[in-house]
XYZ file of C-alpha atoms in Angstrom:
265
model
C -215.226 -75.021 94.731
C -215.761 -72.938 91.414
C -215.997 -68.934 92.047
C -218.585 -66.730 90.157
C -217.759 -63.263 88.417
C -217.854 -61.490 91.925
C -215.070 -62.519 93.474
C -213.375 -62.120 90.237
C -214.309 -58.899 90.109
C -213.396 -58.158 93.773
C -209.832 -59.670 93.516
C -209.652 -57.527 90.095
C -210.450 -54.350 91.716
C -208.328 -55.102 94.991
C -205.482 -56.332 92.526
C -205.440 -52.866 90.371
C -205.636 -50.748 93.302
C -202.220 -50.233 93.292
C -199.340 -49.713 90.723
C -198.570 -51.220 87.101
C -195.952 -53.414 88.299
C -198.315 -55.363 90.939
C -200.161 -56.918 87.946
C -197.150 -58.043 86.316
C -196.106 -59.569 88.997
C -199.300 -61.083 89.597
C -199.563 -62.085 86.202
C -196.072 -63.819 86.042
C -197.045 -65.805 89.128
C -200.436 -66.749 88.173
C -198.787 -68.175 84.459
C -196.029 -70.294 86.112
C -198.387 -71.669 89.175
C -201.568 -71.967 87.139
C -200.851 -75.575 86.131
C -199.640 -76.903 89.389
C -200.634 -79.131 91.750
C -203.311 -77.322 94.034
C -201.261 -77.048 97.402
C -201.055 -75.107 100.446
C -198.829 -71.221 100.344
C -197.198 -69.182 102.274
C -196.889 -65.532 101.141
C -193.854 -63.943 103.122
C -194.880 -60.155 102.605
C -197.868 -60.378 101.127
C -199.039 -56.706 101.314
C -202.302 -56.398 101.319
C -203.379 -59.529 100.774
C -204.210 -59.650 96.553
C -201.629 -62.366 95.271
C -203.579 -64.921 98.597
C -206.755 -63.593 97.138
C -205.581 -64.625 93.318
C -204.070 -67.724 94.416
C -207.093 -68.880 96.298
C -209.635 -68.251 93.257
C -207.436 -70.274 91.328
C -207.941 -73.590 93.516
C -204.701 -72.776 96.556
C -204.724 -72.672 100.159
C -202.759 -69.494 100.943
C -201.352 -68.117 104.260
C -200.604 -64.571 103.857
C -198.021 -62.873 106.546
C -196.947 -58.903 107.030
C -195.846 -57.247 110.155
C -198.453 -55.037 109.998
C -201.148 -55.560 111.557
C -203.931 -53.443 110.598
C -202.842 -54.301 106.887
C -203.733 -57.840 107.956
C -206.851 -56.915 109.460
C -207.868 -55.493 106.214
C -206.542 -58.214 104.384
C -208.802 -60.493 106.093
C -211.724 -58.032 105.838
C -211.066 -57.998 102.058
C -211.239 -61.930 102.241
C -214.807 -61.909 103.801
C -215.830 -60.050 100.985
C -214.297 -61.772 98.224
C -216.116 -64.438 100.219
C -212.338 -66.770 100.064
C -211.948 -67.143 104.135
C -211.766 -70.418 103.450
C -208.959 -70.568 101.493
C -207.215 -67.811 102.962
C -205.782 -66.345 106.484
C -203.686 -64.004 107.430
C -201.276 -63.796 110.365
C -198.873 -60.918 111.858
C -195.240 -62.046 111.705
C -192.115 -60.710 110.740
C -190.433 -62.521 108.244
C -187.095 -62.220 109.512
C -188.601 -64.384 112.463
C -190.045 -66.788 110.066
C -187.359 -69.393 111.658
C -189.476 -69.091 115.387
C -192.925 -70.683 113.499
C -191.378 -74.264 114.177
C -194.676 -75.673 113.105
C -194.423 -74.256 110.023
C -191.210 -76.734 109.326
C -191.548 -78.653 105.917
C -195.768 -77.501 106.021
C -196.236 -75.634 102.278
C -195.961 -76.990 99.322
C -195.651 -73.405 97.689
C -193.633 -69.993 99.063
C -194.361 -66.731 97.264
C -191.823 -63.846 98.531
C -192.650 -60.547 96.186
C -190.739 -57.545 96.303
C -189.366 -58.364 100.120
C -186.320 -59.587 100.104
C -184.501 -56.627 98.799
C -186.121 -54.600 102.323
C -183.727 -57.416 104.586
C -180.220 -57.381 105.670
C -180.373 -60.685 105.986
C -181.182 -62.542 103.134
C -179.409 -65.169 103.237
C -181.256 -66.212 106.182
C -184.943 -65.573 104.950
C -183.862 -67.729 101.947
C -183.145 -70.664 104.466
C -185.771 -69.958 106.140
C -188.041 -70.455 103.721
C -186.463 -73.255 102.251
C -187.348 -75.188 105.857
C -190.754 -74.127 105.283
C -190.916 -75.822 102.051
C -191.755 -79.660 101.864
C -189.204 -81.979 99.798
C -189.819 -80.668 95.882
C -191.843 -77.649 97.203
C -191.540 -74.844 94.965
C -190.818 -70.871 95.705
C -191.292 -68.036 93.362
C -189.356 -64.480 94.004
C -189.569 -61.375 92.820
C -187.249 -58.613 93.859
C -185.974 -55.473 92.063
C -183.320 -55.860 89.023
C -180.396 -54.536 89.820
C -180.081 -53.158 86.357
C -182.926 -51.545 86.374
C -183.167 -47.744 85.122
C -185.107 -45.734 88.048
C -188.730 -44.863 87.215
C -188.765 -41.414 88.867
C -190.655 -40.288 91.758
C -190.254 -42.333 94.932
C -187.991 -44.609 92.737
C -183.972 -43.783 93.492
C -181.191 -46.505 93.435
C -179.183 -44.169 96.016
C -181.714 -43.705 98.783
C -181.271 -46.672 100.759
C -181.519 -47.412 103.935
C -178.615 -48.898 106.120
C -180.800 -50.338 108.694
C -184.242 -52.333 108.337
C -186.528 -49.321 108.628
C -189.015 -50.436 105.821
C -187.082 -48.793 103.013
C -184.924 -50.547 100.575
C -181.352 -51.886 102.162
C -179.934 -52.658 98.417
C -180.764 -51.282 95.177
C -182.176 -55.148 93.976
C -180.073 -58.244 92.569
C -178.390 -59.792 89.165
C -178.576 -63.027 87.901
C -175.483 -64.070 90.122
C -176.318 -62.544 92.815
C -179.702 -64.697 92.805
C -177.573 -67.959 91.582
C -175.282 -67.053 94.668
C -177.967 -66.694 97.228
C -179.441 -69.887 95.777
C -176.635 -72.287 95.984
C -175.444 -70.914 99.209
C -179.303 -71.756 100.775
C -180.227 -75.518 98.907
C -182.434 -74.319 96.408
C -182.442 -75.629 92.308
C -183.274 -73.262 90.026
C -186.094 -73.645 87.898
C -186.239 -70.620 86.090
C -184.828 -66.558 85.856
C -187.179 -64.375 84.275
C -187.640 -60.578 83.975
C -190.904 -58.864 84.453
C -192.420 -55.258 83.747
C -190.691 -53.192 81.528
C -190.624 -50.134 79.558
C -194.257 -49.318 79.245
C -195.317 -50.573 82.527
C -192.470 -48.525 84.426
C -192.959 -45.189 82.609
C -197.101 -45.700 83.371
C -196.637 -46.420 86.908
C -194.298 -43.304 86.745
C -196.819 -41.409 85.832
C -199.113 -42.672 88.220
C -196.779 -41.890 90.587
C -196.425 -38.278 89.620
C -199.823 -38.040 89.451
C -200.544 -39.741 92.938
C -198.377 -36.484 94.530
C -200.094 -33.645 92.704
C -204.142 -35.078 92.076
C -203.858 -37.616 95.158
C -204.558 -41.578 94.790
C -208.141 -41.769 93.644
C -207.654 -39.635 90.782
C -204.685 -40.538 89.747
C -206.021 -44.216 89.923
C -209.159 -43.103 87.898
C -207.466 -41.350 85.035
C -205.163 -44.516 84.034
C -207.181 -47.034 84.911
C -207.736 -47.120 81.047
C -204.224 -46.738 79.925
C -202.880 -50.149 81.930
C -203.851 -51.807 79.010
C -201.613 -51.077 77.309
C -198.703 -52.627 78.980
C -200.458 -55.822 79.128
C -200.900 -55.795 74.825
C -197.689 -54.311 74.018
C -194.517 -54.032 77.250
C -193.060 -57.450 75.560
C -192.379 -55.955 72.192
C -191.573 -52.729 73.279
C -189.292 -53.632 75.595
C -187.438 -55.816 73.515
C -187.027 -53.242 70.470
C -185.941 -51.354 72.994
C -184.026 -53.389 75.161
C -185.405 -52.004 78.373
C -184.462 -53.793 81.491
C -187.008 -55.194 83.608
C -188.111 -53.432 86.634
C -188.079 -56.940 88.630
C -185.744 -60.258 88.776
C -187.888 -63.380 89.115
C -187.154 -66.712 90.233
C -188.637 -70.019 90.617
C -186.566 -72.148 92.708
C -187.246 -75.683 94.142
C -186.467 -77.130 97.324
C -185.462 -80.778 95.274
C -185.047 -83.515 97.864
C -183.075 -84.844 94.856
C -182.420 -82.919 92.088
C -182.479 -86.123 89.763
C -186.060 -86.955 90.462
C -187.222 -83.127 90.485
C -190.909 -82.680 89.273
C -190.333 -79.483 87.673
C -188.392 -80.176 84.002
């Protein structure tokens, strides 16, 4: 079922609500998924909800899953309005218990995990886990912080971690072996590594940030809405005269039944 401008425009506004670096992410996900087959997702961590909402507009099935549950209450709120509730759910579960959803075994043909893993001792395990989740040649996409990346500022400090699962970060993000590693050791074929955000989206949503703390969200939000442009026409070229490191790792990663006969070249 085709969507009108609306629910564009709903899923627009819900997507720029927060940060810089949510719409690159969102962007990078939408570009590699975009000319798939139309399939059913599951969205370990899926915040509040905007990458299900994206997803869905664009033809998917998405199940969206947090721990929190008035986030997910919202979420689905947000779905009613965007008028996609029947494309999209939500459901309260921790993903380090994804492994206890035994129905869920071989049921999506797409996992998105943004920005989550690096918040889990135990990665290794939510890897496997949602490589059972995945049917034969299902595909996931990751995003999780580089571990080369140069700190933004406020909120944004490679030493405060946290040594225990308390929401916070429990390591400062991953390299290109370190995602090889976890890959081999948990069955999936890599597809692709990629980079995404860089210079001028990390110093803007600096600045947001700063300006979150002294002027509050709203403002803050209002006052740069204009600016986030910007990133979008010129991050690529800056970032490479400049060679900036991207804020985020990102890897798609197939579950291949058989390598030889994958469907992704």
């Amino acid at each position: 079922m085709p969507y009108g401008i609306i629910p564009k425009l709903l899923f627009f506004k819900t997507l720029v609500h927060g940060d810089p670096l949510v719409v690159d992410r969102w962007l990078w996900l939408r570009n590699r998924s975009k000319h798939l087959p139309k399939g059913r997702v599951l969205d370990v961590g899926c915040g509040g909800g905007a990458f299900c909402f994206g997803l869905a507009l664009n033809g998917f099935s998405c199940l969206g899953l947090s721990w929190d549950e008035p986030r997910m209450q919202r979420a689905q709120s947000r779905a009613k309005g965007i008028g996609v509730t029947d494309r999209v759910e939500f459901v309260v579960q921790d993903a380090r218990h994804l492994d206890q959803r035994n129905s869920w075994t071989a049921a999506f043909d797409y996992v998105v995990c943004t920005e989550n893993i690096e918040h889990i001792l135990d990665d290794r395990k939510l890897m496997s886990d949602m490589w059972k989740v995945l049917k034969d040649d299902g595909i996931l996409f990751l995003t999780t912080p580089n571990r080369d990346y140069i700190p933004i500022g406020v909120g944004d400090s490679k030493a405060a971690l946290s040594v225990v699962e308390d929401g916070g970060h429990v390591r400062v993000g991953y390299d290109e072996a370190d995602v090889r590693r976890i890959c081999d050791t948990t069955g999936f074929r890599i597809v692709e590594i990629s980079y995404c955000s860089g210079f001028l989206s990390q110093k803007l949503t600096g600045l947001y940030r700063i300006m979150i703390s002294c002027c509050g969200t709203k403002v803050a939000w209002a006052i740069l809405l204009p600016l986030r442009l910007v990133p979008l026409l010129f991050d690529g070229v800056v970032s490479a005269i400049l060679k900036w490191p991207g804020y985020s790792i990102c890897l798609v990663a197939q579950k291949a039944a058989n390598a030889a006969e994958s469907k992704i070249p």
